[in-house]
Amino acid sequence: MPIYVAQLGMVLAVFVMLLLSAAVMVYSERKVAAFIQQRYGPYLVGPRGLLQPIADVIKLMFKEPLRPVAADTAIFFLAPILSATAAFAAFAVVPFGAESTFFGLLDEPIKLQVADVNVAVLVVFAITSISVYGIVLAGWSSNSKYSLLGALRSASQMISYELSYGMALAGALVLAGSLSLTDIVNAQQGAWFGFIPRWFVFVQPLGFAIFMIAGVAETNRAPFDFPEAEQELVAGYHTEYSSTAFMMFFLAEYINMVTAAAVAANLFLGGWHGPFLPEYLGWIWFLAKTAAILFFYIWMRWTLPRLRYDQLMQFGWKVLLPLAALNLIVTAAGVIYFGN
Amino acid sequence: MVPLGHYLILSAVLFATGTMGVFLRRNVITVLLSIEVMLNAVNLAFIAFGRTLGSVDGQVIMFFVVTVAAAEAAIGLALVIALFRHRESLNPDVFTSLKW
Amino acid sequence: MATDLLLFYLFGAIAAGASLLVVLGRNPMHSVLLLIVSFAALAAIYIGLEAPFAAVVQIIIYAGAIMVLFLFVVMLLNAHREDDAAPPAGVTSGPLRAGGVLAVLLVAELVWALRRAARGGDALLSAGPGADPAALQSVRALGNRLFTEHSLAFEVTSILIIVAMVGAVVLARRES
């Protein structure tokens, strides 16, 4: 099979995988929430409620698409598309396994990744910063006060936490000496003293913690879900959206979570490297790590109460950012002192 | 390989577009946006020259230009907010008095 | 080899067209959005120029930070449209027209000057050993250059940023 066919197949596979992961996330979010709150959760549609996400999608698609009279039509329709596109695009540079020939199906091995870019980490970052626009434009173009407030909150929150997010991951970049996600993952191969995996989380515990917290804020999840704080803002930036447009925001939100978790697994948890499994089954490790981080996100959402908005800003600028800077300085000094 | 001249002509067109905006528009925000267009034209020329000369210095200077652009936007927009608060207008022709 | 020329024309046209609409548009919100489109097209051109780092910086800082600032101000001031009313007394449309003429002259002048520079550059390109794409793309080389040769400029820039930050806070603060 020629290589470009395989690569096209890879693009398609990643697309379908992301769609499926969003469906799985919706289901597990509801099930885990139900478990934490001692309810049953969805159980009627399909065995154990497994088909619930599909029912949700069908329900949403058959709803009436509404548009506020005073809305800026072009931007109102553009915003959800932008959100969803950015969410899908960010995953393009994230590797999820070692090179593989698919059991000899291909002549030469291809990377389990859509595109291997030498500035992959920054590309993820750039696309995340574009996804702010989806939210801001949705809020502004709806011409409704709740939407606007949600959008403003979301934009300032995402910009504030992007700094700590970037600085926390810079620690891992310094350790690996590369901006390519593949190189960073491969720098975490092997083990110390034969049993501790060489994952960056063990040398960068603070960096990992900051990265996770900032990641939650970046994806607008509880306890940082101010853009859509139901009690204050109805539904925040997507108050005025319904039907397919709403579905796109929903999809983008879950895919952003998956991407954030996958990037965290690659940067700090050694990606597809791990004990017990051979290299070509590494993607199982990758999936397990990503799923663990995602479970942690859900767990956090249904356990912790929402902060106050000014506390969130204070925390981001006065605690997280200085800590991230300190972490970066110490890491850089350590790399120079110990010569990597 | 795209010849250097193509990049430089695109850069010239962008720069002129920005200049036109600065002179023609009567909205402070659009004027600031036009300045950003001009800065981008300069960046493009720097990077194109850098590629031709086989040096990363073009990108280094682009980096500095972006930093200056960020500072300029922050100050410029702060001024816009302050002015708008006093005059309820974004038209630069309204801001004619030295003191109020 | 023709594909990169084609891509250049595509993204160049997008960048030029979007910039023109930024300048001519009446709605500041649309202007801001079109400028982001122009920036994205320029980022694509930078990738063609072996400068992926510059492309990413362009998106992260320009599109992701500076433009969000503009968007914020446009949203907060809520001044949707430019006044089409006549300019206040003392300002005639003469200077405005002169600006248009000046821009056209500027294009002509720049094209003339840059064509000469380009001829020299292309001669250099065909004569010299040619740029090594890997060296140009290397972020490490860029960092080395930035923190050795240009370290003074780098430090001065950081002071500039702090001054701008303090200045912006002072200017935009409401007097109590």
Coordinates of C-alpha atoms in Angstrom, one line a residue:
Chain A
M1 CA 0.0 0.0 0.0
P2 CA 1.5 3.4 -1.0
I3 CA 2.5 5.6 1.9
Y4 CA 0.2 8.5 1.0
V5 CA -2.9 6.2 1.2
A6 CA -1.7 5.2 4.7
Q7 CA -1.4 8.8 5.7
L8 CA -4.8 9.7 4.3
G9 CA -6.1 6.8 6.3
M10 CA -4.4 8.1 9.4
V11 CA -6.1 11.5 9.0
L12 CA -9.5 9.8 8.7
A13 CA -8.7 7.5 11.6
V14 CA -7.8 10.4 13.9
F15 CA -10.9 12.3 12.9
V16 CA -13.2 9.3 13.6
M17 CA -11.3 8.6 16.8
L18 CA -11.8 12.1 18.1
L19 CA -15.5 12.0 17.3
L20 CA -15.8 8.6 19.1
S21 CA -13.8 9.9 22.0
A22 CA -16.2 12.8 22.4
A23 CA -19.1 10.3 22.5
V24 CA -17.3 8.2 25.1
M25 CA -16.5 11.2 27.2
V26 CA -20.2 12.3 27.2
Y27 CA -21.2 8.9 28.4
S28 CA -18.5 8.5 31.0
E29 CA -19.0 12.0 32.3
R30 CA -22.7 11.2 33.0
K31 CA -21.9 7.7 34.4
V32 CA -19.1 8.9 36.7
A33 CA -21.2 11.9 37.8
A34 CA -24.0 9.5 38.6
F35 CA -21.6 7.2 40.5
I36 CA -20.3 10.1 42.6
Q37 CA -23.8 11.3 43.3
Q38 CA -25.1 7.8 44.0
R39 CA -27.5 7.8 41.1
Y40 CA -27.8 5.4 38.1
G41 CA -27.1 7.8 35.3
P42 CA -28.3 6.9 31.7
Y43 CA -29.4 3.3 31.6
L44 CA -32.4 3.1 29.2
V45 CA -30.9 3.6 25.7
G46 CA -29.0 0.5 24.8
P47 CA -27.3 -1.9 27.2
R48 CA -26.3 0.1 30.3
G49 CA -27.3 3.3 28.5
L50 CA -24.3 2.9 26.1
L51 CA -26.2 4.4 23.2
Q52 CA -27.2 7.5 25.1
P53 CA -24.6 9.8 23.3
I54 CA -26.1 8.8 20.0
A55 CA -29.6 9.5 21.2
D56 CA -28.3 12.9 22.4
V57 CA -26.9 13.7 19.0
I58 CA -30.1 12.8 17.2
K59 CA -32.1 14.8 19.7
L60 CA -29.9 17.9 19.2
M61 CA -29.9 17.6 15.4
F62 CA -33.7 17.6 15.2
K63 CA -34.1 20.7 17.4
E64 CA -34.9 24.0 15.8
P65 CA -31.9 26.2 15.0
L66 CA -32.6 29.5 16.6
R67 CA -30.9 32.9 16.0
P68 CA -31.4 36.0 18.1
V69 CA -32.9 38.9 16.0
A70 CA -30.1 41.3 17.0
A71 CA -27.3 38.8 16.3
D72 CA -24.5 39.4 13.8
T73 CA -25.5 36.6 11.5
A74 CA -22.2 35.8 9.8
I75 CA -20.2 35.7 13.0
F76 CA -22.9 33.9 14.8
F77 CA -22.6 31.0 12.4
L78 CA -18.9 31.2 12.1
A79 CA -18.2 30.9 15.8
P80 CA -19.2 27.3 16.4
I81 CA -17.5 26.2 13.2
L82 CA -14.3 27.9 14.3
S83 CA -14.5 26.2 17.7
A84 CA -15.0 22.7 16.3
T85 CA -12.3 23.2 13.6
A86 CA -9.7 24.4 16.1
A87 CA -10.5 21.5 18.4
F88 CA -9.9 18.9 15.7
A89 CA -6.8 20.7 14.3
A90 CA -5.0 20.7 17.5
F91 CA -4.8 16.9 17.7
A92 CA -3.1 16.8 14.3
V93 CA 0.4 17.1 15.7
V94 CA -0.1 14.9 18.8
P95 CA 1.5 11.5 18.4
F96 CA -0.2 8.5 20.0
G97 CA 2.1 5.6 19.4
A98 CA 5.5 4.5 18.1
E99 CA 6.2 4.0 14.4
S100 CA 4.3 1.0 13.0
T101 CA 3.9 -1.0 9.8
F102 CA 0.6 -2.4 11.0
F103 CA 1.9 -6.0 11.2
G104 CA 3.6 -5.8 7.8
L105 CA 0.6 -4.3 6.0
L106 CA 2.7 -1.3 5.0
D107 CA 6.1 -1.4 3.2
E108 CA 7.6 1.2 5.5
P109 CA 6.6 2.2 9.0
I110 CA 4.5 5.3 9.4
K111 CA 4.1 7.4 12.5
L112 CA 0.9 7.2 14.5
Q113 CA 0.3 10.9 14.1
V114 CA -1.1 13.1 11.4
A115 CA 1.9 15.4 11.0
D116 CA 5.2 15.4 12.7
V117 CA 6.2 19.0 13.1
N118 CA 9.4 20.2 14.7
V119 CA 7.5 22.8 16.7
A120 CA 4.6 20.5 17.6
V121 CA 4.2 21.8 21.1
L122 CA 3.9 25.4 19.9
V123 CA 1.4 24.4 17.2
V124 CA -0.9 22.9 19.9
F125 CA -0.5 26.1 21.8
A126 CA -1.2 28.3 18.7
I127 CA -4.4 26.4 17.9
T128 CA -5.5 26.6 21.5
S129 CA -5.1 30.3 21.4
I130 CA -7.2 30.5 18.2
S131 CA -10.0 28.5 19.9
V132 CA -10.5 31.5 22.2
Y133 CA -12.1 33.2 19.2
G134 CA -14.8 30.7 18.8
I135 CA -16.0 31.4 22.4
V136 CA -15.5 35.2 22.3
L137 CA -17.2 35.6 18.9
A138 CA -20.1 33.4 20.0
G139 CA -20.6 35.6 23.1
W140 CA -20.3 38.8 21.2
S141 CA -22.4 38.0 18.2
S142 CA -25.3 36.7 20.2
N143 CA -25.9 40.2 21.4
S144 CA -27.1 39.0 24.8
K145 CA -25.7 40.1 28.1
Y146 CA -25.2 36.6 29.5
S147 CA -23.3 35.5 26.4
L148 CA -21.1 38.5 26.4
L149 CA -20.2 38.2 30.1
G150 CA -19.5 34.5 29.6
A151 CA -17.3 35.3 26.6
L152 CA -15.4 38.0 28.4
R153 CA -14.8 35.8 31.4
S154 CA -13.7 32.9 29.2
A155 CA -11.3 35.0 27.2
S156 CA -9.6 36.6 30.2
Q157 CA -9.4 33.2 31.9
M158 CA -7.9 31.4 29.0
I159 CA -5.3 34.1 28.3
S160 CA -4.3 34.3 32.0
Y161 CA -3.9 30.6 32.3
E162 CA -2.2 30.1 29.0
L163 CA 0.9 31.8 30.5
S164 CA 1.2 29.3 33.3
Y165 CA 0.3 26.5 30.9
G166 CA 3.1 27.4 28.6
M167 CA 5.6 28.0 31.3
A168 CA 4.8 24.7 33.0
L169 CA 5.3 22.7 29.8
A170 CA 8.6 24.7 29.1
G171 CA 10.1 22.6 31.9
A172 CA 9.5 19.4 30.0
L173 CA 10.8 21.1 26.8
V174 CA 14.0 22.1 28.6
L175 CA 14.5 18.5 29.8
A176 CA 14.0 17.0 26.4
G177 CA 15.8 19.7 24.5
S178 CA 13.3 19.7 21.7
L179 CA 9.9 21.2 20.7
S180 CA 8.8 18.1 18.8
L181 CA 6.3 15.9 20.7
T182 CA 7.8 12.7 19.3
D183 CA 11.3 13.7 20.5
I184 CA 9.9 14.6 23.9
V185 CA 8.2 11.2 24.3
N186 CA 11.3 9.4 23.2
A187 CA 13.4 11.3 25.7
Q188 CA 11.3 9.5 28.4
Q189 CA 12.2 6.0 27.3
G190 CA 13.8 3.6 29.8
A191 CA 13.8 3.5 33.6
W192 CA 15.9 4.8 36.5
F193 CA 17.4 2.1 38.7
G194 CA 15.6 -0.4 36.5
F195 CA 12.1 0.2 37.9
I196 CA 11.1 3.9 38.0
P197 CA 10.1 4.9 34.4
R198 CA 11.9 7.9 33.1
W199 CA 8.8 9.9 32.9
F200 CA 9.1 13.7 33.3
V201 CA 6.4 13.7 36.0
F202 CA 9.0 12.3 38.4
V203 CA 11.4 15.1 37.8
Q204 CA 8.8 17.7 37.2
P205 CA 6.1 17.1 39.8
L206 CA 5.4 20.8 40.2
G207 CA 5.4 21.4 36.5
F208 CA 2.9 18.6 36.0
A209 CA 0.6 19.9 38.8
I210 CA 0.6 23.4 37.3
F211 CA 0.1 22.0 33.8
M212 CA -2.9 20.0 35.0
I213 CA -4.5 22.9 36.9
A214 CA -3.9 25.3 34.0
G215 CA -5.3 22.7 31.6
V216 CA -8.5 22.5 33.5
A217 CA -8.8 26.3 33.3
E218 CA -7.9 26.3 29.6
T219 CA -10.7 23.8 28.8
N220 CA -13.2 25.7 31.0
R221 CA -14.0 22.8 33.3
A222 CA -15.2 22.9 36.8
P223 CA -13.9 24.2 39.3
F224 CA -13.0 26.8 36.7
D225 CA -16.1 26.7 34.6
F226 CA -16.9 30.4 34.8
P227 CA -17.7 30.9 31.1
E228 CA -20.8 28.8 31.6
A229 CA -21.5 29.1 35.3
E230 CA -25.2 28.1 35.2
Q231 CA -26.2 29.8 38.4
E232 CA -25.0 33.2 37.3
L233 CA -24.9 33.2 33.5
V234 CA -27.6 30.7 32.3
A235 CA -25.1 28.9 30.0
G236 CA -22.5 31.6 29.3
Y237 CA -21.3 32.0 25.8
H238 CA -23.6 29.4 24.2
T239 CA -26.8 30.6 25.9
E240 CA -28.3 31.6 22.5
Y241 CA -27.2 28.5 20.6
S242 CA -29.3 25.5 19.9
S243 CA -29.4 22.4 17.6
T244 CA -26.3 21.6 15.6
A245 CA -24.4 24.8 16.5
F246 CA -24.7 24.0 20.2
M247 CA -23.6 20.4 19.4
M248 CA -20.4 21.8 17.8
F249 CA -19.5 23.8 20.9
F250 CA -20.2 20.7 23.0
L251 CA -18.1 18.5 20.7
A252 CA -15.2 21.1 20.7
E253 CA -15.3 21.2 24.5
Y254 CA -14.9 17.5 24.9
I255 CA -12.3 17.2 22.1
N256 CA -10.3 20.0 23.7
M257 CA -10.3 18.0 26.9
V258 CA -9.1 14.9 25.1
T259 CA -6.3 16.9 23.4
A260 CA -5.2 18.5 26.7
A261 CA -5.1 15.0 28.3
A262 CA -3.2 13.5 25.4
V263 CA -0.6 16.3 25.4
A264 CA -0.2 16.0 29.2
A265 CA 0.3 12.2 28.8
N266 CA 2.9 12.8 26.1
L267 CA 4.8 15.6 27.9
F268 CA 4.9 14.3 31.4
L269 CA 3.8 10.6 31.5
G270 CA 6.0 9.2 28.8
G271 CA 3.4 8.9 26.1
W272 CA 3.5 5.4 24.7
H273 CA 6.5 4.3 26.7
G274 CA 5.9 2.1 29.8
P275 CA 6.9 -1.2 31.3
F276 CA 5.4 -4.7 30.4
L277 CA 4.3 -3.9 26.9
P278 CA 6.3 -4.2 23.7
E279 CA 6.9 -1.1 21.6
Y280 CA 4.3 -1.8 19.0
L281 CA 1.6 -2.1 21.6
G282 CA 2.6 1.3 23.1
W283 CA -0.6 2.9 22.1
I284 CA -2.3 0.9 24.9
W285 CA -0.2 2.7 27.4
F286 CA -1.0 6.0 25.7
L287 CA -4.7 5.3 25.8
A288 CA -4.5 4.2 29.5
K289 CA -2.7 7.4 30.5
T290 CA -5.0 9.7 28.6
A291 CA -8.0 7.9 30.0
A292 CA -6.6 8.2 33.6
I293 CA -6.1 12.0 33.1
L294 CA -9.6 12.4 31.7
F295 CA -11.1 10.4 34.6
F296 CA -9.3 12.8 36.9
Y297 CA -10.9 15.8 35.1
I298 CA -14.4 14.3 35.5
W299 CA -13.7 13.4 39.1
M300 CA -12.6 16.9 39.9
R301 CA -15.6 18.5 38.2
W302 CA -18.1 16.5 40.3
T303 CA -16.2 16.9 43.6
L304 CA -15.0 20.4 43.8
P305 CA -17.2 23.5 44.1
R306 CA -16.7 26.5 41.7
L307 CA -14.3 29.2 42.9
R308 CA -15.2 32.9 42.8
Y309 CA -14.1 34.7 39.7
D310 CA -11.7 37.1 41.3
Q311 CA -10.2 34.2 43.2
L312 CA -9.6 32.5 39.9
M313 CA -7.7 35.5 38.5
Q314 CA -5.7 36.0 41.7
F315 CA -4.8 32.3 41.8
G316 CA -3.7 32.3 38.2
W317 CA -1.6 35.5 38.3
K318 CA -0.3 35.5 41.8
V319 CA 0.2 31.8 42.6
L320 CA 0.4 29.7 39.5
L321 CA 2.4 32.0 37.3
P322 CA 5.2 32.7 39.8
L323 CA 5.4 29.0 40.7
A324 CA 5.6 28.1 37.0
A325 CA 8.4 30.6 36.5
L326 CA 10.3 29.2 39.5
N327 CA 9.9 25.7 38.2
L328 CA 11.3 26.7 34.9
I329 CA 14.3 28.5 36.4
V330 CA 15.1 25.6 38.7
T331 CA 14.7 23.1 35.9
A332 CA 17.0 25.1 33.6
A333 CA 19.6 25.5 36.3
G334 CA 19.4 21.8 37.0
V335 CA 19.9 20.9 33.3
I336 CA 22.9 23.1 33.1
Y337 CA 24.4 21.9 36.4
F338 CA 23.9 18.1 35.8
G339 CA 24.6 18.4 32.1
N340 CA 21.3 16.7 31.3
Chain B
M1 CA 11.5 28.1 -4.9
V2 CA 9.5 31.4 -4.8
P3 CA 11.8 34.3 -5.9
L4 CA 12.6 36.9 -3.3
G5 CA 11.0 39.6 -5.4
H6 CA 7.5 38.0 -5.0
Y7 CA 7.7 38.3 -1.2
L8 CA 9.0 41.8 -1.3
I9 CA 6.2 42.9 -3.6
L10 CA 3.6 41.4 -1.3
S11 CA 5.3 43.1 1.6
A12 CA 5.1 46.4 -0.3
V13 CA 1.4 46.0 -1.1
L14 CA 0.7 45.2 2.6
F15 CA 2.7 48.2 3.8
A16 CA 0.9 50.5 1.4
T17 CA -2.4 49.1 2.4
G18 CA -1.6 49.8 6.1
T19 CA -0.4 53.4 5.2
M20 CA -3.6 54.0 3.4
G21 CA -5.6 53.0 6.4
V22 CA -3.6 55.2 8.7
F23 CA -4.2 58.2 6.5
L24 CA -7.8 57.5 5.4
R25 CA -9.6 56.1 8.4
R26 CA -11.3 58.1 11.1
N27 CA -11.6 55.4 13.7
V28 CA -8.7 55.1 16.1
I29 CA -9.1 51.3 16.4
T30 CA -8.9 50.9 12.6
V31 CA -5.9 53.1 12.5
L32 CA -4.1 50.9 15.1
L33 CA -5.1 47.8 13.1
S34 CA -3.6 49.5 10.0
I35 CA -0.3 50.0 11.9
E36 CA -0.4 46.2 12.7
V37 CA -0.7 45.5 9.0
M38 CA 2.3 47.7 8.3
L39 CA 4.4 45.9 11.0
N40 CA 3.5 42.6 9.4
A41 CA 4.6 43.8 6.0
V42 CA 8.0 44.6 7.6
N43 CA 8.1 41.2 9.2
L44 CA 7.5 39.5 5.9
A45 CA 10.3 41.4 4.3
F46 CA 12.7 40.5 7.1
I47 CA 12.0 36.8 7.0
A48 CA 12.2 36.7 3.2
F49 CA 15.6 38.5 3.3
G50 CA 16.7 36.1 6.1
R51 CA 15.8 33.1 4.0
T52 CA 17.7 34.5 1.1
L53 CA 20.8 35.3 3.1
G54 CA 20.7 31.9 4.9
S55 CA 20.5 33.5 8.3
V56 CA 18.1 33.2 11.2
D57 CA 18.5 36.9 12.0
G58 CA 15.4 37.7 10.0
Q59 CA 13.4 35.6 12.3
V60 CA 15.1 37.1 15.4
I61 CA 14.2 40.6 14.2
M62 CA 10.6 39.5 13.5
F63 CA 10.5 38.3 17.1
F64 CA 11.5 41.8 18.3
V65 CA 9.0 43.5 16.0
V66 CA 6.2 41.3 17.4
T67 CA 7.2 42.3 20.9
V68 CA 7.2 46.0 20.0
A69 CA 3.8 45.5 18.3
A70 CA 2.4 43.9 21.5
A71 CA 3.7 46.9 23.6
E72 CA 2.3 49.3 21.0
A73 CA -1.1 47.6 21.0
A74 CA -1.3 47.6 24.8
I75 CA -0.5 51.3 25.1
G76 CA -2.5 52.3 22.1
L77 CA -5.6 50.6 23.3
A78 CA -5.3 51.9 26.8
L79 CA -5.2 55.4 25.2
V80 CA -8.2 54.6 23.2
I81 CA -10.1 53.6 26.3
A82 CA -9.1 56.7 28.1
L83 CA -10.0 58.9 25.2
F84 CA -13.3 57.2 24.7
R85 CA -14.2 57.7 28.3
H86 CA -13.8 61.5 28.0
R87 CA -15.2 62.1 24.5
E88 CA -17.5 59.2 23.7
S89 CA -16.0 59.0 20.3
L90 CA -13.4 57.1 18.4
N91 CA -12.8 59.7 15.8
P92 CA -9.3 61.1 16.1
D93 CA -10.4 64.5 14.7
V94 CA -12.4 65.0 17.9
F95 CA -9.4 65.0 20.1
T96 CA -8.1 68.4 19.3
S97 CA -7.8 70.1 22.6
L98 CA -4.6 69.7 24.6
K99 CA -6.4 69.8 28.0
W100 CA -9.9 69.3 29.3
Chain C
M1 CA 8.3 23.2 -7.6
A2 CA 5.2 24.9 -9.0
T3 CA 3.2 24.0 -5.9
D4 CA 5.0 26.3 -3.6
L5 CA 4.5 29.2 -6.1
L6 CA 0.9 28.3 -6.3
L7 CA 0.6 28.3 -2.5
F8 CA 2.4 31.6 -2.3
Y9 CA -0.1 33.2 -4.7
L10 CA -3.0 31.7 -2.8
F11 CA -1.9 32.9 0.6
G12 CA -0.5 36.1 -0.7
A13 CA -3.8 36.9 -2.2
I14 CA -5.6 36.1 1.0
A15 CA -3.3 38.2 3.0
A16 CA -3.5 41.2 0.7
G17 CA -7.2 40.9 0.2
A18 CA -8.0 40.6 3.9
S19 CA -5.7 43.5 4.8
L20 CA -7.4 45.7 2.2
L21 CA -10.8 44.8 3.7
V22 CA -9.4 45.5 7.2
V23 CA -8.6 49.0 6.1
L24 CA -11.8 49.6 4.1
G25 CA -14.3 47.9 6.4
R26 CA -16.8 50.0 8.4
N27 CA -17.3 47.5 11.2
P28 CA -14.3 47.4 13.6
M29 CA -15.3 43.9 14.7
H30 CA -15.1 42.6 11.1
S31 CA -11.8 44.5 10.7
V32 CA -10.3 42.7 13.6
L33 CA -11.4 39.3 12.4
L34 CA -10.2 39.9 8.8
L35 CA -6.8 41.0 10.2
I36 CA -6.6 37.6 12.0
V37 CA -7.3 35.9 8.6
S38 CA -4.5 38.0 7.1
F39 CA -2.1 37.0 9.9
A40 CA -3.0 33.3 9.4
A41 CA -2.2 33.6 5.7
L42 CA 1.1 35.3 6.5
A43 CA 1.9 32.5 8.9
A44 CA 1.4 30.0 6.0
I45 CA 3.8 32.1 3.9
Y46 CA 6.4 31.9 6.7
I47 CA 6.2 28.2 6.7
G48 CA 7.0 28.3 3.0
L49 CA 10.0 30.5 4.0
E50 CA 11.5 27.7 6.2
A51 CA 10.4 29.7 9.3
P52 CA 8.0 27.5 11.2
F53 CA 8.9 29.1 14.5
A54 CA 8.1 32.5 13.1
A55 CA 4.8 31.2 11.8
V56 CA 3.8 29.8 15.2
V57 CA 4.9 33.0 17.0
Q58 CA 2.8 34.9 14.5
I59 CA -0.3 32.9 15.5
I60 CA 0.3 32.7 19.2
I61 CA 1.3 36.3 19.9
Y62 CA -0.4 38.2 17.1
A63 CA -3.6 36.3 16.6
G64 CA -3.8 34.8 20.1
A65 CA -2.8 37.8 22.3
I66 CA -2.7 41.1 20.5
M67 CA -5.9 40.6 18.5
V68 CA -7.8 39.4 21.6
L69 CA -6.8 42.7 23.1
F70 CA -8.3 44.5 20.2
L71 CA -11.4 42.3 20.3
F72 CA -11.8 43.1 24.0
V73 CA -11.7 46.9 23.4
V74 CA -14.1 46.7 20.5
M75 CA -16.5 44.6 22.6
L76 CA -16.2 46.8 25.6
L77 CA -16.5 50.2 23.9
N78 CA -19.4 48.8 21.9
A79 CA -18.8 51.4 19.2
H80 CA -20.1 49.3 16.4
R81 CA -19.8 51.7 13.5
E82 CA -17.6 54.6 12.5
D83 CA -19.4 57.9 12.3
D84 CA -20.1 58.6 8.7
A85 CA -21.0 62.2 9.6
A86 CA -18.9 65.0 8.2
P87 CA -15.6 65.6 9.9
P88 CA -15.5 68.5 12.4
A89 CA -14.8 72.0 11.2
G90 CA -11.2 72.6 10.2
V91 CA -10.7 69.1 8.7
T92 CA -11.4 68.9 5.0
S93 CA -11.4 65.8 2.9
G94 CA -8.4 67.1 1.0
P95 CA -5.8 65.5 3.3
L96 CA -7.8 62.3 3.3
R97 CA -7.6 62.1 -0.5
A98 CA -3.9 63.0 -0.3
G99 CA -3.5 59.9 1.9
G100 CA -4.9 57.7 -0.9
V101 CA -2.6 59.3 -3.5
L102 CA 0.3 58.9 -1.1
A103 CA -0.4 55.2 -0.6
V104 CA -0.4 54.6 -4.4
L105 CA 2.9 56.5 -4.7
L106 CA 4.3 54.5 -1.9
V107 CA 3.4 51.2 -3.6
A108 CA 5.1 52.3 -6.8
E109 CA 8.2 53.5 -4.9
L110 CA 8.5 50.3 -2.8
V111 CA 8.0 48.0 -5.8
W112 CA 10.7 49.9 -7.6
A113 CA 13.2 49.8 -4.7
L114 CA 12.4 46.2 -3.7
R115 CA 12.7 44.9 -7.3
R116 CA 16.3 46.2 -7.3
A117 CA 16.9 44.5 -3.9
A118 CA 15.3 41.3 -5.1
R119 CA 17.5 41.2 -8.2
G120 CA 20.6 41.4 -5.9
G121 CA 19.1 38.8 -3.6
D122 CA 18.3 36.3 -6.3
A123 CA 21.8 36.7 -7.7
L124 CA 23.1 35.9 -4.2
L125 CA 20.9 32.9 -4.0
S126 CA 22.0 31.4 -7.3
A127 CA 25.7 32.3 -6.7
G128 CA 26.0 31.4 -3.0
P129 CA 26.0 27.9 -1.4
G130 CA 22.2 28.4 -0.8
A131 CA 20.5 28.4 2.6
D132 CA 20.3 25.2 4.5
P133 CA 16.6 24.7 5.3
A134 CA 17.4 22.6 8.4
A135 CA 19.6 25.3 9.8
L136 CA 16.9 28.0 9.1
Q137 CA 14.1 25.9 10.7
S138 CA 16.1 25.1 13.8
V139 CA 14.7 26.7 16.9
R140 CA 18.0 26.0 18.7
A141 CA 19.9 28.2 16.3
L142 CA 17.3 30.9 16.7
G143 CA 17.6 30.7 20.5
N144 CA 21.4 30.8 20.4
R145 CA 21.3 33.8 18.2
L146 CA 18.7 35.5 20.4
F147 CA 20.5 35.0 23.6
T148 CA 24.1 35.7 22.5
E149 CA 24.3 38.2 19.6
H150 CA 21.0 39.9 20.4
S151 CA 21.0 39.5 24.2
L152 CA 21.1 43.3 24.9
A153 CA 18.2 43.9 22.5
F154 CA 16.3 41.1 24.2
E155 CA 16.8 42.6 27.7
V156 CA 15.8 46.0 26.5
T157 CA 12.7 44.5 24.9
S158 CA 11.7 43.0 28.3
I159 CA 12.0 46.5 29.9
L160 CA 9.9 47.9 27.1
I161 CA 7.2 45.3 27.8
I162 CA 7.2 46.1 31.5
V163 CA 7.0 49.8 30.8
A164 CA 4.1 49.2 28.3
M165 CA 2.3 47.1 30.9
V166 CA 2.6 49.7 33.7
G167 CA 1.7 52.4 31.2
A168 CA -1.4 50.6 30.0
V169 CA -2.6 50.0 33.5
V170 CA -2.1 53.7 34.4
L171 CA -3.7 55.0 31.3
A172 CA -6.8 52.7 31.4
R173 CA -7.4 53.0 35.1
R174 CA -10.5 54.9 36.1
E175 CA -9.7 57.9 38.3
S176 CA -11.3 57.4 41.6

